[in-house]
Every structure is written in C-alpha cells, then in structure tokens.
Amino acid sequence: MIELLPVDDAEPAFVHSPLLKGALLTLEYIETNGPIGLTPSKALKRYFVEWAAEAFAWPQYTAEELYYLNKVLNEADFVPLFMLHDLLISLKLVRHQKGAMHVTKLGKQLRYHPGALWAVLAKRIFGGFDATPYARYEVPFVGNWDVYLNVINVEAHMGCTDDHLCEVLFGSIRGQHGLAHANLKSAFYVHCLRSLVWLGLLHETTTGEALRRERIFSKTPLWLAALWLETDPLVLARQVH
C-alpha cells in the first residue's frame, strides 16, 4: 500500500525534487510576469523554455547540456518541462486560454504550500500518469507502483543498480537476456525510476561508459519523510541487524 505522509512546507528534503522546484518557479513566473505564450500546437513558447532551462537547472537537463544538443530550445527538447506542463494542466493548476497558459485559483493557492503541491504531483504520477510521451522512442510498459515502491524501498535502502532491480522484479538478468533486458531496463527507467528521481524520492548516479555504464539509485531523505510502505518493517529489521 502506498501512503503519502503529510510533509511540512519547510521540509529541507524538498531540495531533492526538481519537479517541485520547476512547478513552483512556473507558477511564480506566471503570477509575476503574466500568462506564458503558447505556440499554435499549444507548446510553451521558446522565450519561456529558454528561461526555464536556466532557472530550473534540472540535473542532466541544464541549459548548458540542452544547448549542446540543440541550437534553439523548443518545449519538446526540454523533456522535464514537457512533462511538467502536462502535469500542471491535468491537475488544473494552470489552464490554456486565448493562446496562453494561465495559473488557476488552485495553482495560486498551492504555490504557497510546497508540501501540498508536491503531494498532488506525486499522487498524479502514482495514479497512472503515462510517461510514454516523454521517452525518445515508444517504450510501452505496464507496471504496479505499489509493488515497485515496496521493492525499491528494500533493495535501494543501501543503494543498488537498475540492473539489480530488474532482476529482482522481473527475473531479467543483464548477462543472460541481452537486448530484451536492455529494452526492459529502459522502459522501467522511463516509467518508474526517472519519475522517482524527478519527484525527489531517489538519487541517481552514473558510473562507467557505453556498455559498462551503470545507474545507481539510493533513497533520498524525502523518501523517508513522505512515504509509508508495507515493506518498512523489513527495512527497519535490516537496520537493527
């Protein structure tokens, strides 16, 4: 069972959540500067994408890294912003009107309550939010957040790789299942692990290069502050021993 614990607005662990930071900065931008212009396809206009790339300083998507790959920045080039835009719309924190994105009454309220804002973002993601549009290629994946979070709660307590999680959860072994394992791991990252990193619940580090590259995941202080899970007693038992 996934249970979100109430977290105080001043919780220091929120520093680990780039998704919360991006949401707060976007809502603040609209209230300070007015509605954000939209393209005919309802994407955020470049002037805001460029501002957000600098202001968000999103890990692995900094302005420097984005401009290294793109001469100009469109919303689709800044994947976290692309996803954040859809989240804010689906949660009715912003709305599209007359060619621009406006903040709603609810968005104005939650801007001043980071704990509540983080909770609604997390509940939306755990409630079946589809991450497929934010992948470089289609990676369909059917998963169960309840199972994933409870397993990660135990396995990543001292840090572990995504290869290890795929072996525990799916019986897929890197050295035995080749391309099928690589595809499964990619899908699991897009639909689960990346969202947990962006929510600020997991910390991701990368070691090695090319085929030797490994992602290592560990729980952040926000995981401990915001989640209550059925496997918590197992984690406590491991700590005792």
PDB file of C-alpha atoms in Angstrom:
ATOM      1  CA  MET A   1       0.000   0.000   0.000  1.00  0.00           C
ATOM      2  CA  ILE A   2       1.278   3.498  -0.901  1.00  0.00           C
ATOM      3  CA  GLU A   3       0.601   6.105   1.740  1.00  0.00           C
ATOM      4  CA  LEU A   4       1.881   9.657   1.417  1.00  0.00           C
ATOM      5  CA  LEU A   5       2.720  11.190   4.761  1.00  0.00           C
ATOM      6  CA  PRO A   6       1.993  14.877   5.364  1.00  0.00           C
ATOM      7  CA  VAL A   7       5.201  16.837   4.870  1.00  0.00           C
ATOM      8  CA  ASP A   8       5.735  20.331   6.245  1.00  0.00           C
ATOM      9  CA  ASP A   9       6.137  23.134   3.703  1.00  0.00           C
ATOM     10  CA  ALA A  10       9.564  23.928   5.158  1.00  0.00           C
ATOM     11  CA  GLU A  11      10.861  20.338   4.850  1.00  0.00           C
ATOM     12  CA  PRO A  12      14.541  20.616   3.803  1.00  0.00           C
ATOM     13  CA  ALA A  13      14.295  17.343   1.831  1.00  0.00           C
ATOM     14  CA  PHE A  14      12.223  19.094  -0.864  1.00  0.00           C
ATOM     15  CA  VAL A  15      15.543  20.350  -2.212  1.00  0.00           C
ATOM     16  CA  HIS A  16      15.883  16.914  -3.834  1.00  0.00           C
ATOM     17  CA  SER A  17      12.785  17.401  -6.020  1.00  0.00           C
ATOM     18  CA  PRO A  18      13.430  19.180  -9.339  1.00  0.00           C
ATOM     19  CA  LEU A  19       9.784  18.573 -10.257  1.00  0.00           C
ATOM     20  CA  LEU A  20       8.562  20.588  -7.273  1.00  0.00           C
ATOM     21  CA  LYS A  21      11.125  23.318  -7.957  1.00  0.00           C
ATOM     22  CA  GLY A  22      10.031  23.543 -11.594  1.00  0.00           C
ATOM     23  CA  ALA A  23       6.355  23.688 -10.645  1.00  0.00           C
ATOM     24  CA  LEU A  24       6.919  26.441  -8.070  1.00  0.00           C
ATOM     25  CA  LEU A  25       9.030  28.507 -10.457  1.00  0.00           C
ATOM     26  CA  THR A  26       6.480  28.141 -13.264  1.00  0.00           C
ATOM     27  CA  LEU A  27       3.573  29.237 -11.077  1.00  0.00           C
ATOM     28  CA  GLU A  28       5.634  32.121  -9.713  1.00  0.00           C
ATOM     29  CA  TYR A  29       6.641  33.173 -13.239  1.00  0.00           C
ATOM     30  CA  ILE A  30       3.035  33.431 -14.386  1.00  0.00           C
ATOM     31  CA  GLU A  31       1.945  35.408 -11.335  1.00  0.00           C
ATOM     32  CA  THR A  32       4.917  37.757 -11.675  1.00  0.00           C
ATOM     33  CA  ASN A  33       5.159  38.146 -15.455  1.00  0.00           C
ATOM     34  CA  GLY A  34       1.706  37.206 -16.719  1.00  0.00           C
ATOM     35  CA  PRO A  35       0.477  34.243 -18.815  1.00  0.00           C
ATOM     36  CA  ILE A  36       3.017  32.245 -20.823  1.00  0.00           C
ATOM     37  CA  GLY A  37       2.534  32.338 -24.571  1.00  0.00           C
ATOM     38  CA  LEU A  38       1.685  29.142 -26.449  1.00  0.00           C
ATOM     39  CA  THR A  39       2.529  28.054 -29.977  1.00  0.00           C
ATOM     40  CA  PRO A  40      -0.278  27.000 -32.370  1.00  0.00           C
ATOM     41  CA  SER A  41       0.327  23.399 -31.201  1.00  0.00           C
ATOM     42  CA  LYS A  42      -0.100  24.584 -27.561  1.00  0.00           C
ATOM     43  CA  ALA A  43       3.538  24.109 -26.631  1.00  0.00           C
ATOM     44  CA  LEU A  44       5.188  26.710 -24.419  1.00  0.00           C
ATOM     45  CA  LYS A  45       6.923  29.403 -26.449  1.00  0.00           C
ATOM     46  CA  ARG A  46      10.689  29.449 -26.702  1.00  0.00           C
ATOM     47  CA  TYR A  47      11.236  32.510 -24.526  1.00  0.00           C
ATOM     48  CA  PHE A  48       9.847  30.621 -21.526  1.00  0.00           C
ATOM     49  CA  VAL A  49      11.614  27.358 -22.400  1.00  0.00           C
ATOM     50  CA  GLU A  50      14.910  29.259 -22.506  1.00  0.00           C
ATOM     51  CA  TRP A  51      14.140  30.956 -19.187  1.00  0.00           C
ATOM     52  CA  ALA A  52      13.119  27.655 -17.577  1.00  0.00           C
ATOM     53  CA  ALA A  53      16.284  25.878 -18.730  1.00  0.00           C
ATOM     54  CA  GLU A  54      18.354  28.457 -16.832  1.00  0.00           C
ATOM     55  CA  ALA A  55      16.071  28.821 -13.805  1.00  0.00           C
ATOM     56  CA  PHE A  56      15.280  25.146 -13.218  1.00  0.00           C
ATOM     57  CA  ALA A  57      18.934  23.989 -13.548  1.00  0.00           C
ATOM     58  CA  TRP A  58      17.469  20.489 -13.867  1.00  0.00           C
ATOM     59  CA  PRO A  59      20.063  17.720 -13.301  1.00  0.00           C
ATOM     60  CA  GLN A  60      21.088  16.183 -16.660  1.00  0.00           C
ATOM     61  CA  TYR A  61      19.000  18.878 -18.424  1.00  0.00           C
ATOM     62  CA  THR A  62      20.889  22.048 -17.563  1.00  0.00           C
ATOM     63  CA  ALA A  63      20.894  24.910 -20.072  1.00  0.00           C
ATOM     64  CA  GLU A  64      24.483  24.031 -20.999  1.00  0.00           C
ATOM     65  CA  GLU A  65      23.578  20.413 -21.713  1.00  0.00           C
ATOM     66  CA  LEU A  66      20.427  21.336 -23.646  1.00  0.00           C
ATOM     67  CA  TYR A  67      22.190  23.883 -25.854  1.00  0.00           C
ATOM     68  CA  TYR A  68      24.963  21.395 -26.538  1.00  0.00           C
ATOM     69  CA  LEU A  69      22.347  19.232 -28.294  1.00  0.00           C
ATOM     70  CA  ASN A  70      20.056  21.970 -29.663  1.00  0.00           C
ATOM     71  CA  LYS A  71      20.707  25.313 -31.368  1.00  0.00           C
ATOM     72  CA  VAL A  72      17.332  26.607 -30.149  1.00  0.00           C
ATOM     73  CA  LEU A  73      15.138  25.223 -27.396  1.00  0.00           C
ATOM     74  CA  ASN A  74      11.581  24.094 -28.001  1.00  0.00           C
ATOM     75  CA  GLU A  75       9.471  22.586 -25.233  1.00  0.00           C
ATOM     76  CA  ALA A  76       9.916  19.045 -26.584  1.00  0.00           C
ATOM     77  CA  ASP A  77      13.707  19.457 -26.281  1.00  0.00           C
ATOM     78  CA  PHE A  78      13.396  20.073 -22.536  1.00  0.00           C
ATOM     79  CA  VAL A  79      11.726  16.807 -21.547  1.00  0.00           C
ATOM     80  CA  PRO A  80      11.149  17.597 -17.844  1.00  0.00           C
ATOM     81  CA  LEU A  81       9.359  20.842 -18.779  1.00  0.00           C
ATOM     82  CA  PHE A  82       7.291  18.973 -21.377  1.00  0.00           C
ATOM     83  CA  MET A  83       6.141  16.544 -18.668  1.00  0.00           C
ATOM     84  CA  LEU A  84       5.645  19.283 -16.060  1.00  0.00           C
ATOM     85  CA  HIS A  85       3.428  21.235 -18.476  1.00  0.00           C
ATOM     86  CA  ASP A  86       1.131  18.214 -18.910  1.00  0.00           C
ATOM     87  CA  LEU A  87       1.086  17.527 -15.164  1.00  0.00           C
ATOM     88  CA  LEU A  88       0.078  21.092 -14.324  1.00  0.00           C
ATOM     89  CA  ILE A  89      -2.687  21.015 -16.928  1.00  0.00           C
ATOM     90  CA  SER A  90      -4.019  17.630 -15.793  1.00  0.00           C
ATOM     91  CA  LEU A  91      -4.060  18.805 -12.169  1.00  0.00           C
ATOM     92  CA  LYS A  92      -5.879  22.020 -13.163  1.00  0.00           C
ATOM     93  CA  LEU A  93      -3.131  24.164 -11.647  1.00  0.00           C
ATOM     94  CA  VAL A  94      -2.862  26.006 -14.964  1.00  0.00           C
ATOM     95  CA  ARG A  95      -5.156  26.311 -17.978  1.00  0.00           C
ATOM     96  CA  HIS A  96      -4.842  27.225 -21.636  1.00  0.00           C
ATOM     97  CA  GLN A  97      -6.852  30.248 -22.650  1.00  0.00           C
ATOM     98  CA  LYS A  98      -6.589  32.628 -25.629  1.00  0.00           C
ATOM     99  CA  GLY A  99      -3.192  31.377 -26.754  1.00  0.00           C
ATOM    100  CA  ALA A 100      -1.505  31.452 -23.356  1.00  0.00           C
ATOM    101  CA  MET A 101      -1.059  29.410 -20.187  1.00  0.00           C
ATOM    102  CA  HIS A 102      -2.683  30.996 -17.120  1.00  0.00           C
ATOM    103  CA  VAL A 103      -2.457  29.989 -13.462  1.00  0.00           C
ATOM    104  CA  THR A 104      -5.719  28.859 -11.848  1.00  0.00           C
ATOM    105  CA  LYS A 105      -7.053  29.677  -8.393  1.00  0.00           C
ATOM    106  CA  LEU A 106      -5.855  26.284  -7.154  1.00  0.00           C
ATOM    107  CA  GLY A 107      -2.423  26.883  -8.664  1.00  0.00           C
ATOM    108  CA  LYS A 108      -2.178  30.229  -6.865  1.00  0.00           C
ATOM    109  CA  GLN A 109      -3.058  28.558  -3.568  1.00  0.00           C
ATOM    110  CA  LEU A 110      -0.627  25.649  -3.889  1.00  0.00           C
ATOM    111  CA  ARG A 111       2.226  27.929  -4.910  1.00  0.00           C
ATOM    112  CA  TYR A 112       2.479  28.908  -1.240  1.00  0.00           C
ATOM    113  CA  HIS A 113       2.202  25.346   0.088  1.00  0.00           C
ATOM    114  CA  PRO A 114       5.079  23.250  -1.319  1.00  0.00           C
ATOM    115  CA  GLY A 115       4.148  20.217   0.785  1.00  0.00           C
ATOM    116  CA  ALA A 116       0.629  20.063  -0.643  1.00  0.00           C
ATOM    117  CA  LEU A 117       1.861  20.836  -4.170  1.00  0.00           C
ATOM    118  CA  TRP A 118       4.408  18.021  -4.018  1.00  0.00           C
ATOM    119  CA  ALA A 119       1.723  15.643  -2.770  1.00  0.00           C
ATOM    120  CA  VAL A 120      -0.649  16.353  -5.674  1.00  0.00           C
ATOM    121  CA  LEU A 121       2.213  15.903  -8.161  1.00  0.00           C
ATOM    122  CA  ALA A 122       3.167  12.583  -6.565  1.00  0.00           C
ATOM    123  CA  LYS A 123      -0.427  11.326  -6.415  1.00  0.00           C
ATOM    124  CA  ARG A 124      -0.908  12.155 -10.096  1.00  0.00           C
ATOM    125  CA  ILE A 125       2.195  10.214 -11.100  1.00  0.00           C
ATOM    126  CA  PHE A 126       1.336   7.237  -8.890  1.00  0.00           C
ATOM    127  CA  GLY A 127      -2.248   7.392 -10.130  1.00  0.00           C
ATOM    128  CA  GLY A 128      -1.420   6.191 -13.626  1.00  0.00           C
ATOM    129  CA  PHE A 129       0.221   9.177 -15.348  1.00  0.00           C
ATOM    130  CA  ASP A 130       1.589   7.910 -18.690  1.00  0.00           C
ATOM    131  CA  ALA A 131       5.299   8.691 -19.187  1.00  0.00           C
ATOM    132  CA  THR A 132       5.447   7.270 -22.730  1.00  0.00           C
ATOM    133  CA  PRO A 133       5.220  10.684 -24.499  1.00  0.00           C
ATOM    134  CA  TYR A 134       8.394  11.802 -22.696  1.00  0.00           C
ATOM    135  CA  ALA A 135      10.585   8.969 -23.999  1.00  0.00           C
ATOM    136  CA  ARG A 136      12.835   9.293 -27.044  1.00  0.00           C
ATOM    137  CA  TYR A 137      11.118   6.262 -28.522  1.00  0.00           C
ATOM    138  CA  GLU A 138       7.989   4.370 -27.564  1.00  0.00           C
ATOM    139  CA  VAL A 139       8.546   2.160 -24.542  1.00  0.00           C
ATOM    140  CA  PRO A 140       5.152   0.744 -23.551  1.00  0.00           C
ATOM    141  CA  PHE A 141       5.167  -0.611 -20.052  1.00  0.00           C
ATOM    142  CA  VAL A 142       2.575  -1.942 -17.642  1.00  0.00           C
ATOM    143  CA  GLY A 143       3.558  -1.630 -14.028  1.00  0.00           C
ATOM    144  CA  ASN A 144       2.299  -1.582 -10.473  1.00  0.00           C
ATOM    145  CA  TRP A 145       3.511   1.327  -8.373  1.00  0.00           C
ATOM    146  CA  ASP A 146       2.610  -0.448  -5.156  1.00  0.00           C
ATOM    147  CA  VAL A 147       4.926  -3.360  -5.989  1.00  0.00           C
ATOM    148  CA  TYR A 148       7.686  -1.161  -7.372  1.00  0.00           C
ATOM    149  CA  LEU A 149       7.844   1.190  -4.407  1.00  0.00           C
ATOM    150  CA  ASN A 150       7.791  -1.586  -1.849  1.00  0.00           C
ATOM    151  CA  VAL A 151      10.586  -3.494  -3.588  1.00  0.00           C
ATOM    152  CA  ILE A 152      12.697  -0.370  -4.162  1.00  0.00           C
ATOM    153  CA  ASN A 153      12.145   0.543  -0.509  1.00  0.00           C
ATOM    154  CA  VAL A 154      14.099  -2.555   0.499  1.00  0.00           C
ATOM    155  CA  GLU A 155      16.573  -3.013  -2.355  1.00  0.00           C
ATOM    156  CA  ALA A 156      17.679   0.625  -2.706  1.00  0.00           C
ATOM    157  CA  HIS A 157      17.987   1.261   1.016  1.00  0.00           C
ATOM    158  CA  MET A 158      21.759   0.951   0.764  1.00  0.00           C
ATOM    159  CA  GLY A 159      21.846   1.775  -2.953  1.00  0.00           C
ATOM    160  CA  CYS A 160      21.505  -0.552  -5.950  1.00  0.00           C
ATOM    161  CA  THR A 161      21.621  -0.557  -9.754  1.00  0.00           C
ATOM    162  CA  ASP A 162      18.677  -0.626 -12.122  1.00  0.00           C
ATOM    163  CA  ASP A 163      20.057  -3.977 -13.366  1.00  0.00           C
ATOM    164  CA  HIS A 164      19.622  -5.350  -9.861  1.00  0.00           C
ATOM    165  CA  LEU A 165      16.059  -4.018  -9.608  1.00  0.00           C
ATOM    166  CA  CYS A 166      15.152  -5.578 -12.971  1.00  0.00           C
ATOM    167  CA  GLU A 167      16.497  -8.923 -11.782  1.00  0.00           C
ATOM    168  CA  VAL A 168      14.535  -8.773  -8.510  1.00  0.00           C
ATOM    169  CA  LEU A 169      11.297  -7.501 -10.052  1.00  0.00           C
ATOM    170  CA  PHE A 170      11.255  -9.248 -13.428  1.00  0.00           C
ATOM    171  CA  GLY A 171      13.865 -12.005 -13.289  1.00  0.00           C
ATOM    172  CA  SER A 172      15.720 -10.255 -16.122  1.00  0.00           C
ATOM    173  CA  ILE A 173      19.487 -10.632 -15.920  1.00  0.00           C
ATOM    174  CA  ARG A 174      21.849  -8.373 -17.835  1.00  0.00           C
ATOM    175  CA  GLY A 175      24.332 -11.076 -18.820  1.00  0.00           C
ATOM    176  CA  GLN A 176      21.685 -13.585 -19.896  1.00  0.00           C
ATOM    177  CA  HIS A 177      18.877 -11.687 -21.613  1.00  0.00           C
ATOM    178  CA  GLY A 178      20.798  -9.239 -23.804  1.00  0.00           C
ATOM    179  CA  LEU A 179      18.688  -6.808 -25.838  1.00  0.00           C
ATOM    180  CA  ALA A 180      15.445  -7.861 -24.146  1.00  0.00           C
ATOM    181  CA  HIS A 181      16.953  -6.892 -20.795  1.00  0.00           C
ATOM    182  CA  ALA A 182      18.200  -3.569 -22.168  1.00  0.00           C
ATOM    183  CA  ASN A 183      14.745  -2.732 -23.531  1.00  0.00           C
ATOM    184  CA  LEU A 184      13.056  -3.718 -20.273  1.00  0.00           C
ATOM    185  CA  LYS A 185      15.517  -1.652 -18.251  1.00  0.00           C
ATOM    186  CA  SER A 186      14.930   1.369 -20.495  1.00  0.00           C
ATOM    187  CA  ALA A 187      11.157   1.064 -20.084  1.00  0.00           C
ATOM    188  CA  PHE A 188      11.470   0.633 -16.311  1.00  0.00           C
ATOM    189  CA  TYR A 189      13.656   3.723 -16.119  1.00  0.00           C
ATOM    190  CA  VAL A 190      11.268   5.909 -18.141  1.00  0.00           C
ATOM    191  CA  HIS A 191       8.077   4.751 -16.435  1.00  0.00           C
ATOM    192  CA  CYS A 192       9.314   4.376 -12.879  1.00  0.00           C
ATOM    193  CA  LEU A 193      12.843   5.266 -11.810  1.00  0.00           C
ATOM    194  CA  ARG A 194      13.122   8.582 -13.650  1.00  0.00           C
ATOM    195  CA  SER A 195       9.829   9.800 -12.197  1.00  0.00           C
ATOM    196  CA  LEU A 196      11.017   8.892  -8.704  1.00  0.00           C
ATOM    197  CA  VAL A 197      14.230  10.824  -9.277  1.00  0.00           C
ATOM    198  CA  TRP A 198      12.311  13.851 -10.577  1.00  0.00           C
ATOM    199  CA  LEU A 199       9.925  13.704  -7.610  1.00  0.00           C
ATOM    200  CA  GLY A 200      13.000  13.755  -5.385  1.00  0.00           C
ATOM    201  CA  LEU A 201      12.468  10.327  -3.826  1.00  0.00           C
ATOM    202  CA  LEU A 202      15.522   8.676  -5.406  1.00  0.00           C
ATOM    203  CA  HIS A 203      19.033   9.923  -6.067  1.00  0.00           C
ATOM    204  CA  GLU A 204      20.654   8.744  -9.304  1.00  0.00           C
ATOM    205  CA  THR A 205      24.366   8.476 -10.009  1.00  0.00           C
ATOM    206  CA  THR A 206      26.019   7.052 -13.119  1.00  0.00           C
ATOM    207  CA  THR A 207      29.286   5.164 -13.386  1.00  0.00           C
ATOM    208  CA  GLY A 208      31.165   3.769 -16.390  1.00  0.00           C
ATOM    209  CA  GLU A 209      30.785   4.478 -20.097  1.00  0.00           C
ATOM    210  CA  ALA A 210      28.886   2.930 -23.022  1.00  0.00           C
ATOM    211  CA  LEU A 211      28.206  -0.785 -22.430  1.00  0.00           C
ATOM    212  CA  ARG A 212      29.795  -0.599 -18.980  1.00  0.00           C
ATOM    213  CA  ARG A 213      27.526   2.232 -17.906  1.00  0.00           C
ATOM    214  CA  GLU A 214      25.535   1.656 -14.731  1.00  0.00           C
ATOM    215  CA  ARG A 215      22.897   3.702 -12.957  1.00  0.00           C
ATOM    216  CA  ILE A 216      22.917   3.500  -9.169  1.00  0.00           C
ATOM    217  CA  PHE A 217      19.866   4.541  -7.151  1.00  0.00           C
ATOM    218  CA  SER A 218      19.520   5.346  -3.474  1.00  0.00           C
ATOM    219  CA  LYS A 219      16.690   6.784  -1.405  1.00  0.00           C
ATOM    220  CA  THR A 220      16.774  10.463  -0.532  1.00  0.00           C
ATOM    221  CA  PRO A 221      15.657  11.939   2.824  1.00  0.00           C
ATOM    222  CA  LEU A 222      12.379  12.851   1.104  1.00  0.00           C
ATOM    223  CA  TRP A 223      11.584   9.149   0.622  1.00  0.00           C
ATOM    224  CA  LEU A 224      11.779   8.659   4.370  1.00  0.00           C
ATOM    225  CA  ALA A 225       9.806  11.831   5.088  1.00  0.00           C
ATOM    226  CA  ALA A 226       6.997  11.339   2.557  1.00  0.00           C
ATOM    227  CA  LEU A 227       6.293   7.604   2.157  1.00  0.00           C
ATOM    228  CA  TRP A 228       4.850   4.906   4.363  1.00  0.00           C
ATOM    229  CA  LEU A 229       5.097   1.444   2.773  1.00  0.00           C
ATOM    230  CA  GLU A 230       4.241  -2.126   3.698  1.00  0.00           C
ATOM    231  CA  THR A 231       7.912  -3.129   3.486  1.00  0.00           C
ATOM    232  CA  ASP A 232       9.029  -0.517   6.041  1.00  0.00           C
ATOM    233  CA  PRO A 233       9.277  -3.179   8.789  1.00  0.00           C
ATOM    234  CA  LEU A 234      11.720  -5.145   6.592  1.00  0.00           C
ATOM    235  CA  VAL A 235      13.894  -2.072   6.207  1.00  0.00           C
ATOM    236  CA  LEU A 236      13.794  -1.455   9.942  1.00  0.00           C
ATOM    237  CA  ALA A 237      14.715  -5.094  10.569  1.00  0.00           C
ATOM    238  CA  ARG A 238      17.737  -4.783   8.308  1.00  0.00           C
ATOM    239  CA  GLN A 239      18.825  -1.643  10.161  1.00  0.00           C
ATOM    240  CA  VAL A 240      18.576  -3.409  13.512  1.00  0.00           C
ATOM    241  CA  HIS A 241      20.736  -6.295  12.309  1.00  0.00           C
TER     242      HIS A 241
END
